[in-house]
Short mmCIF file of C-alpha atoms and ligand atoms in Angstrom, two decimals:
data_model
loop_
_atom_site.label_atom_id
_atom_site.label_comp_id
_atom_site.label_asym_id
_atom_site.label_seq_id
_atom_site.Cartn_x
_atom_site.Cartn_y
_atom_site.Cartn_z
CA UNK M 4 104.47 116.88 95.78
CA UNK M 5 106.87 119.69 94.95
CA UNK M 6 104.59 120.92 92.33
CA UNK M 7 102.51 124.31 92.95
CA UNK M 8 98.93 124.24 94.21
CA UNK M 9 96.40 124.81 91.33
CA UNK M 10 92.67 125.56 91.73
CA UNK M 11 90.46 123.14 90.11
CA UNK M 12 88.78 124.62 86.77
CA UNK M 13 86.03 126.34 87.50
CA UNK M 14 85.44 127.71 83.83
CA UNK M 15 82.63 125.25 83.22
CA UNK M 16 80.67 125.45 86.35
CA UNK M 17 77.69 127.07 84.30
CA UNK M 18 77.38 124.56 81.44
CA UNK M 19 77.88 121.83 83.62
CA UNK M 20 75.37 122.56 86.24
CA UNK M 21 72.64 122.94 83.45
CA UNK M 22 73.61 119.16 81.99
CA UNK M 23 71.07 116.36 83.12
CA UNK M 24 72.16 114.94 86.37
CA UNK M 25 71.69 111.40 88.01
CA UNK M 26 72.99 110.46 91.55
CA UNK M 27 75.15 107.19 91.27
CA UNK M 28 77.81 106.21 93.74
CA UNK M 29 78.65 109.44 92.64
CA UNK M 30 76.95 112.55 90.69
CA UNK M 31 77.01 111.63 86.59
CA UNK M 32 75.84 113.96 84.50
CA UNK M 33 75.49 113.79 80.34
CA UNK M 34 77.38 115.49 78.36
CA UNK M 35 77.17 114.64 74.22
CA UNK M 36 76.48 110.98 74.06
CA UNK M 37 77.92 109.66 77.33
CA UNK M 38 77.57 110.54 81.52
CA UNK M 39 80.39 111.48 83.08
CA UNK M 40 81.39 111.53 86.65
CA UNK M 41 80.65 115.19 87.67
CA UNK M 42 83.85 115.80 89.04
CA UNK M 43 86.18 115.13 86.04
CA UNK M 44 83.43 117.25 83.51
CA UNK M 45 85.40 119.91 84.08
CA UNK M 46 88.97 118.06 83.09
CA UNK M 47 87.69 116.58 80.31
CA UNK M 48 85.82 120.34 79.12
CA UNK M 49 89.54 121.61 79.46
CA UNK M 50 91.00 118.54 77.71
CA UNK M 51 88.38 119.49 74.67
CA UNK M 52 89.27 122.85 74.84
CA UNK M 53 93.22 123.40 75.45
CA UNK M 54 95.16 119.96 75.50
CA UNK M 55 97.98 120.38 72.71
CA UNK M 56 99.51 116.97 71.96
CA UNK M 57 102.55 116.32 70.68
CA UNK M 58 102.57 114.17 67.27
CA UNK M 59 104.73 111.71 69.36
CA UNK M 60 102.04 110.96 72.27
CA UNK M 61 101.23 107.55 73.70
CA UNK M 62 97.47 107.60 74.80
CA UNK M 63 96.11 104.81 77.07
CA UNK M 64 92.33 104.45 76.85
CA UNK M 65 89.83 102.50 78.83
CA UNK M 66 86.74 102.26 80.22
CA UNK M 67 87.25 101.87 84.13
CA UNK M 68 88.07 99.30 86.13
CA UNK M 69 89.15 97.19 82.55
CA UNK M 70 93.13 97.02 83.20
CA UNK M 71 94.06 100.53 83.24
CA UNK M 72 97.04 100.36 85.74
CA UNK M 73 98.14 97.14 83.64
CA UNK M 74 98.34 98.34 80.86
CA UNK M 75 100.02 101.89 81.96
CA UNK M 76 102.54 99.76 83.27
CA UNK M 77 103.46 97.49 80.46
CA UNK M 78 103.65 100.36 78.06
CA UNK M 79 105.93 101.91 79.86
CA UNK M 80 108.16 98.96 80.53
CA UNK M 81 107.94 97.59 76.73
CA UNK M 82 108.74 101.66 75.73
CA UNK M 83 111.81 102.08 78.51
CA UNK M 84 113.06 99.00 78.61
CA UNK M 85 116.44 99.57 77.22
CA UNK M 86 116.66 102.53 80.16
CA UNK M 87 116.52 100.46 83.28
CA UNK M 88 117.88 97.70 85.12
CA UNK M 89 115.16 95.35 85.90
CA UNK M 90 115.78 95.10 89.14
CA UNK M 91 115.97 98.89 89.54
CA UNK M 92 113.55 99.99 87.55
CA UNK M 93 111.43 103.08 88.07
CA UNK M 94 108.09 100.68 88.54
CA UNK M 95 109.02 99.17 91.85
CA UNK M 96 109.36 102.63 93.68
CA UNK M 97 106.24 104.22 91.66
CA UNK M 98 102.62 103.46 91.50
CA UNK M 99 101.67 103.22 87.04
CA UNK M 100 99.70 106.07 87.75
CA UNK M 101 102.41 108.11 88.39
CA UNK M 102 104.35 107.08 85.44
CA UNK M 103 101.33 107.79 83.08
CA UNK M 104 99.11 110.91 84.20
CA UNK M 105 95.59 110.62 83.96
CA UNK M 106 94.55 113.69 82.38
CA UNK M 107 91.00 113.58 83.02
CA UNK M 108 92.43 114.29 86.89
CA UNK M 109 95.01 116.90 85.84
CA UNK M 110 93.30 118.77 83.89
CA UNK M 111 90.03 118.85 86.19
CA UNK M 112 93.01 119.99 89.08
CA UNK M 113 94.02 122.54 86.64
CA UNK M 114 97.14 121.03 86.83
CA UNK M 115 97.67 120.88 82.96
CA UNK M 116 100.89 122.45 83.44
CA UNK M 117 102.05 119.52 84.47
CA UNK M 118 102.04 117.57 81.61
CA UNK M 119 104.05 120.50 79.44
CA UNK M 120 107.50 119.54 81.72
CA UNK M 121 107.58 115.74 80.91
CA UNK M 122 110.15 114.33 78.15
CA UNK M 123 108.63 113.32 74.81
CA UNK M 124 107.64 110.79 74.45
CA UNK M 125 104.70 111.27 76.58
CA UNK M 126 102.52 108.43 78.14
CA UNK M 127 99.08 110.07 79.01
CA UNK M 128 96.08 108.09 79.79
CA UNK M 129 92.08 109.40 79.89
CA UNK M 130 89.05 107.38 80.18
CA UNK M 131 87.30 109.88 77.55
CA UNK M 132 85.08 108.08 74.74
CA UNK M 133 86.34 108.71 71.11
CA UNK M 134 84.36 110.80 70.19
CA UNK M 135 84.89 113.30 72.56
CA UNK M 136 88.28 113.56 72.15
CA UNK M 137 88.90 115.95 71.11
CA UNK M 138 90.46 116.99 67.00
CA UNK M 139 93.84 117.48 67.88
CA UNK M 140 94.67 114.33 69.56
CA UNK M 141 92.75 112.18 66.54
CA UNK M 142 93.95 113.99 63.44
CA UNK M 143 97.64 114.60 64.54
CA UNK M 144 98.20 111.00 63.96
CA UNK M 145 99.22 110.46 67.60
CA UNK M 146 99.08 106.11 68.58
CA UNK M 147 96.09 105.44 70.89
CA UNK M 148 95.99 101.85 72.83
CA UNK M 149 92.85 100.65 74.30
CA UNK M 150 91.70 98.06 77.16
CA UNK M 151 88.43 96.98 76.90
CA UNK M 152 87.22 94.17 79.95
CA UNK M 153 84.17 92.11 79.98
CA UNK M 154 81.80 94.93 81.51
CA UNK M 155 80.52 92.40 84.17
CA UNK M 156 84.00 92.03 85.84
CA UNK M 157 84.66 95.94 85.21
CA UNK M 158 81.20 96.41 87.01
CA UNK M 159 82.19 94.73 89.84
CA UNK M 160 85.69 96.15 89.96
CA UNK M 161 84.37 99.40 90.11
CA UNK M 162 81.86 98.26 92.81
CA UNK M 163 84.69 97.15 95.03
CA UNK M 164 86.97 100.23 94.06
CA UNK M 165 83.25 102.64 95.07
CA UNK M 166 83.16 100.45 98.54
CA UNK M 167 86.10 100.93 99.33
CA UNK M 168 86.13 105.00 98.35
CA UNK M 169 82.78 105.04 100.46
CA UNK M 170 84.33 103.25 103.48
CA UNK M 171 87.45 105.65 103.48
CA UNK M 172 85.31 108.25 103.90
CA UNK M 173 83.17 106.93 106.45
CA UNK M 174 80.13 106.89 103.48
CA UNK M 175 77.29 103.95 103.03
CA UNK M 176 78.21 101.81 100.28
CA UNK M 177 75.94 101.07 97.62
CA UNK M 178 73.71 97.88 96.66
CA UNK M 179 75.32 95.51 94.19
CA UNK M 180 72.08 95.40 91.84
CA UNK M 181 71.36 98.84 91.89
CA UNK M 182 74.72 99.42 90.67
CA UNK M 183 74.66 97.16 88.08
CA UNK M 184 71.43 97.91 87.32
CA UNK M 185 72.69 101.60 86.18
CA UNK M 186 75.75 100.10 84.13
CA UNK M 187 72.83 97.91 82.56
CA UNK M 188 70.76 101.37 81.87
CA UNK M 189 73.86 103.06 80.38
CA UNK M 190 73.74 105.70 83.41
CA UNK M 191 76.84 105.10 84.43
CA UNK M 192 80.50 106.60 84.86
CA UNK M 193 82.25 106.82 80.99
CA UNK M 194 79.02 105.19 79.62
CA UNK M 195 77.41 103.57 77.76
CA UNK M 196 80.32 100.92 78.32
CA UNK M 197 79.45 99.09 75.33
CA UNK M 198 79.42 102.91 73.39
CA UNK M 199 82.68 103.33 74.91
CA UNK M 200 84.15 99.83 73.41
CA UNK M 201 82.54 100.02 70.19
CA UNK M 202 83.93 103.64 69.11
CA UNK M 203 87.57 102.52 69.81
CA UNK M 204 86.95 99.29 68.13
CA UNK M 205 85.20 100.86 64.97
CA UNK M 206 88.57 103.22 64.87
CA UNK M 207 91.10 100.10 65.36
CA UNK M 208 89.98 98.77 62.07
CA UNK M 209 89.56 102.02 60.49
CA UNK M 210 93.21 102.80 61.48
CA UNK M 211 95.25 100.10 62.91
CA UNK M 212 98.65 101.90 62.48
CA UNK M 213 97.40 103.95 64.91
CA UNK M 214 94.54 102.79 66.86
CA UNK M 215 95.55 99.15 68.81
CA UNK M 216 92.60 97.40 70.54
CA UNK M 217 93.30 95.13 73.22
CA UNK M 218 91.48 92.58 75.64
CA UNK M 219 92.03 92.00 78.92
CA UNK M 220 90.96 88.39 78.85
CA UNK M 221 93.25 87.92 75.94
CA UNK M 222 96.15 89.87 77.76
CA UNK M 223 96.00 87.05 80.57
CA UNK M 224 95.42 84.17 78.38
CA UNK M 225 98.35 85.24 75.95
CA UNK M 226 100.73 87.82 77.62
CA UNK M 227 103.87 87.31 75.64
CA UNK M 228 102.18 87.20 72.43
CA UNK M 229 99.93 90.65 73.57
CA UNK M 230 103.07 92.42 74.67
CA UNK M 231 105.26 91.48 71.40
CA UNK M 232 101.88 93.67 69.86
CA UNK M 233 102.36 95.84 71.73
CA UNK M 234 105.65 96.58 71.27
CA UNK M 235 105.50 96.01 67.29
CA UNK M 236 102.59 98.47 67.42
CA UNK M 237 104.54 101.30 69.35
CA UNK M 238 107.60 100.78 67.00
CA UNK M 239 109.86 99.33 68.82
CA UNK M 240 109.49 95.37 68.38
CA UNK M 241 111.51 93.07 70.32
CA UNK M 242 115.08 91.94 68.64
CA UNK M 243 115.73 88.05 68.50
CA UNK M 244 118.71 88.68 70.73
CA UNK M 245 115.96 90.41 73.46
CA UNK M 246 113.26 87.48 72.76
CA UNK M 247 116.26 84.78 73.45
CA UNK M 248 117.43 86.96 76.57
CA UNK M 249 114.19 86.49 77.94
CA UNK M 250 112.76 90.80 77.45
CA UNK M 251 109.12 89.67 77.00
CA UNK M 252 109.25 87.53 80.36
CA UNK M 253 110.75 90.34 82.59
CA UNK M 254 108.18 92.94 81.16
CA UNK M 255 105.50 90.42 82.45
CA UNK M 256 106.95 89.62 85.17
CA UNK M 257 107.28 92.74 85.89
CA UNK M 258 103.85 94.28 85.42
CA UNK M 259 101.93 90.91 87.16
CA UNK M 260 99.38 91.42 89.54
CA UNK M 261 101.24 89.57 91.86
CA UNK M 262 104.32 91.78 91.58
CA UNK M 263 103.10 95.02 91.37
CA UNK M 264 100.63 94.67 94.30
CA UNK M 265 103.43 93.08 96.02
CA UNK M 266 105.51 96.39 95.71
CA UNK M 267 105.94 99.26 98.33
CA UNK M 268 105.13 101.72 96.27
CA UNK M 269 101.50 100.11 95.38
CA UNK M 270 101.01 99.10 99.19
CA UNK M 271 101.12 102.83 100.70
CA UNK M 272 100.28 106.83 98.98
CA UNK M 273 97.46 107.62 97.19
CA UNK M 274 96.72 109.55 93.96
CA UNK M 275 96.65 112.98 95.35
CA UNK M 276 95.68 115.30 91.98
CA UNK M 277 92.72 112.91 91.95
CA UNK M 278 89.28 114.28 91.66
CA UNK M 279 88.46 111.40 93.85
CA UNK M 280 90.85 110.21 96.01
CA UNK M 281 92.01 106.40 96.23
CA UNK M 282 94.61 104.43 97.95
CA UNK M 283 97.57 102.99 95.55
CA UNK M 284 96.52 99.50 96.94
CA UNK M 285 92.76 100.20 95.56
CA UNK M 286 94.09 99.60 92.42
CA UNK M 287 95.28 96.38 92.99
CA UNK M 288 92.32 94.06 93.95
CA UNK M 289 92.06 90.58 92.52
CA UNK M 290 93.14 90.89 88.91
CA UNK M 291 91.92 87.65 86.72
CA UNK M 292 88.44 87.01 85.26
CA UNK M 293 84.63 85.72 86.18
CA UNK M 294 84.76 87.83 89.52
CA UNK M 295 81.21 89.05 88.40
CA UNK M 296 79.71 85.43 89.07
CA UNK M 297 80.38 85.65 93.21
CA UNK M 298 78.41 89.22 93.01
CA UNK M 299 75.79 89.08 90.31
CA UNK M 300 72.91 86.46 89.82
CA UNK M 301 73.09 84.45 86.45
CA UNK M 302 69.65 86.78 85.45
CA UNK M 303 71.53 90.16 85.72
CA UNK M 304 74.38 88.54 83.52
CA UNK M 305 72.46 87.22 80.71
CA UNK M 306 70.49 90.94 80.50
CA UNK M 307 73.81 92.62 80.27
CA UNK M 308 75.24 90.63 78.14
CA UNK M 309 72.27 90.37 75.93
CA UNK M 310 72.30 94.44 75.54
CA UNK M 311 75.37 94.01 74.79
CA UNK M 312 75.41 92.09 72.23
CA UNK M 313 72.51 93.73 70.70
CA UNK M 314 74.53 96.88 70.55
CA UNK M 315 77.67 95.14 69.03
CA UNK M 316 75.89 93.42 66.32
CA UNK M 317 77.49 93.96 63.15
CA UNK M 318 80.64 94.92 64.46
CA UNK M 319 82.61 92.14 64.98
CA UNK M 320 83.59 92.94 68.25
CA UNK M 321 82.97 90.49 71.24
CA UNK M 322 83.03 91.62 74.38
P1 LIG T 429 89.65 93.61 89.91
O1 LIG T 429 88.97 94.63 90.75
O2 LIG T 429 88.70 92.73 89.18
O3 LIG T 429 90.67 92.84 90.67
P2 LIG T 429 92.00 99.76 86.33
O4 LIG T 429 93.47 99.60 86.37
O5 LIG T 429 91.45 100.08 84.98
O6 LIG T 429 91.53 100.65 87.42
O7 LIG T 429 91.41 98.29 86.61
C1 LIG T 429 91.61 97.69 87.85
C2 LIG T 429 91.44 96.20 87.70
O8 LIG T 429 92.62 95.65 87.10
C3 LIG T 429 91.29 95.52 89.02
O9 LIG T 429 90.48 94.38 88.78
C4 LIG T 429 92.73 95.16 89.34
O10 LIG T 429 92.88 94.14 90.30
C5 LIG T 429 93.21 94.71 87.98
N1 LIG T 429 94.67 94.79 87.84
C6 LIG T 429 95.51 95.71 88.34
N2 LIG T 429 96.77 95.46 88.01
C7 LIG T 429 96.75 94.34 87.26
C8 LIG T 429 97.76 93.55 86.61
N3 LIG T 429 99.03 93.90 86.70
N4 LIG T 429 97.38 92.47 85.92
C9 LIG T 429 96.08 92.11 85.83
N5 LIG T 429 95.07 92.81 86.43
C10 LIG T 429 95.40 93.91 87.13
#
C-alpha cells in the first residue's frame, strides 16, 4: 500500500480497559448495549467521536458473517455500472473490501485519513449497531443498507472464518458449542445479534427512504428482484432499455459466489489495515443457506431460534 503508516488509536486505551471483558475466540468487551471485539473498540470510539459524513454517503451494515462482501459488491456494481465495461470492471482485479472500506478497521488503524481522499459518493461499510452510530451519520439523512442472515448460518460462518484466523496463526481453534453457546448468551462479537437486527429493522420502517433492510435468504431466492431494490432505493433504478439489455443479470452475475471466489483478486492478498488479519479467500467460503445443520445439533437450533423469536416478538421481523 502506498499509503503512510498510521499508529493504531490509542486515545481510548483507559476507558476501554475498565469495560467488562469476556475471552471469546477473541477478547469482547461491552460497551453501551452490545460487546465488541476488543480490537475494533477503539475504531468504533473514533468513529463516535470524529467521523464527518458527507450527506451523500452509502453505508453498508451487517452483523458478521451475514453477506457483507455480497452486498459491498453489488452496491457498488448497481451504483457504477454505467462506468465500466463488464468485462473490465474494477471487481475482478479487487477484493469488495477494497472497494468499500470498513471503517470499524480504519479508523481503529487510525487510518481515517483515508477515507477523506475518496470521490463522493462514498461506499463505507461498519458492523456498528444503530444505536451507536453515531448523530451525524443518522440525522444527516445519509442512505443506510442492511444484511441481516439467519444467525445460525452467520454463527457458523464466523466459526469457520475464527478457524481459519486461528490456524493461520498457528492458534487452537475453538469448540463449535461453546461458540455458539456465547452467540446464544448474547456475548458475542457485534451482539446481541438479534439487538443488532432488530434496531436496523425498527429504523427501516421508521424511515424507508433512507433505511433499506435486506435478507440474505431472500437475496438468493430473488436476486433480480432484490437488486432492482436496491437500485430503486439508491436512486438510480434500472431503465427498460438496461432491464431488456440484460443490466440486472450481469450485476448478478457478477457479484455470485461462484464468480467472485473464482477471481484472482479474491484467491490471493489479504486485508492488511485489518485489526485482524484474514486472507481475501476467507471471505469466500460456501455462500448459500442451512450450513448450520452439518455443525449444530437440532437442540442448539431450536434454543436459538426460540430466543430469538422471543426477542423479535412484536416486531414483525423474521429472522
Ligand atoms: P459462509 O461462510 O456461510 O459460506 P461476510 O461477507 O459478511 O463476511 O459474510 C461471509 C459469508 O457470505 C460467507 O458465508 C461467504 O461464503 C458468503 N458470501 C461471500 N460472497 C458471497 C456472494 N457473492 N454471494 C453469496 N454469499 C456470499
Amino acid at each position: 500500500s502506498t499509503a503512510p503508516a498510521a499508529a493504531p488509536v490509542r486515545d481510548y486505551d483507559e476507558l476501554i480497559s475498565s469495560l467488562p471483558v469476556k475471552q471469546t475466540f477473541i477478547p469482547i468487551r461491552k460497551y453501551l448495549e452490545f460487546w465488541f471485539p476488543e480490537g475494533h473498540l477503539p475504531g468504533i470510539m473514533a468513529i463516535r467521536q470524529h467521523f464527518r459524513p458527507r450527506p451523500d454517503d452509502l453505508f453498508l451494515m451487517s452483523f458478521p458473517k451475514s453477506g457483507t462482501t455480497w452486498l459491498k459488491a453489488l452496491a457498488f456494481a448497481t451504483m457504477t455500472r454505467a462506468h465500466y465495461p463488464w468485462d473490465r470492471h474494477p471487481l475482478h482485479s479487487l477484493n469488495p473490501h477494497d472497494v468499500v472500506p470498513f471503517m470499524d478497521d480504519l479508523f481503529a488503524a487510525g487510518q481515517a485519513s483515508k477515507l477523506e481522499a475518496l470521490p463522493s459518493p462514498r461506499v463505507l461499510a461498519t458492523h456498528m449497531p444503530y444505536s451507536l452510530l453515531p448523530d451525524s451519520i443518522t440525522s444527516s439523512g445519509c442512505r443506510i443498507i442492511y444484511i441481516c442472515r439467519d444467525p445460525k448460518d452467520a454463527i457458523v460462518s464466523l466459526w469457520h472464518f475464527a478457524e481459519k484466523a486461528s490456524a493461520e496463526k498457528g492458534r487452537e481453534g475453538f469448540p463449535f458449542d461453546r461458540f455458539f453457546e456465547m452467540a446464544c448468551e448474547g456475548k458475542f462479537p457485534y451482539s446481541p445479534i438479534w439487538d443488532h437486527s432488530l434496531e436496523y429493522w425498527k429504523e427501516s420502517l421508521r424511515r424507508p427512504e433512507k433505511v433499506l433492510f435486506l435478507k440474505y435468504e431472500e437475496m438468493l431466492e430473488e436476486p433480480a428482484a432484490n437488486v432492482k431494490r436496491l437500485a430503486e432505493f439508491l436512486g438510480c433504478p434500472f431503465s427498460e432499455d438496461e432491464e431488456k439489455g440484460g443490466v440486472v443479470e450481469e450485476i448478478i452475475t457478477l457479484c455470485s459466489f461462484e464468480k467472485l471466489k473464482s477471481m484472482e483478486a479474491n484467491k490471493k492478498g489479504s486485508q492488511e489495515a485489518a485489526v485482524y488479519k484474514v486472507s481475501n479467500a476467507s471471505f469466500f467460503r460456501k455462500g448459500g443457506t442451512g450450513d448450520w445443520r452439518n455443525y449444530g445439533s437440532p437442540e442448539m437450533a431450536q434454543k436459538l431460534d426460540e430466543i430469538v423469536l422471543e426477542k423479535l416478538e412484536g416486531s414483525g421481523l423474521t429472522i
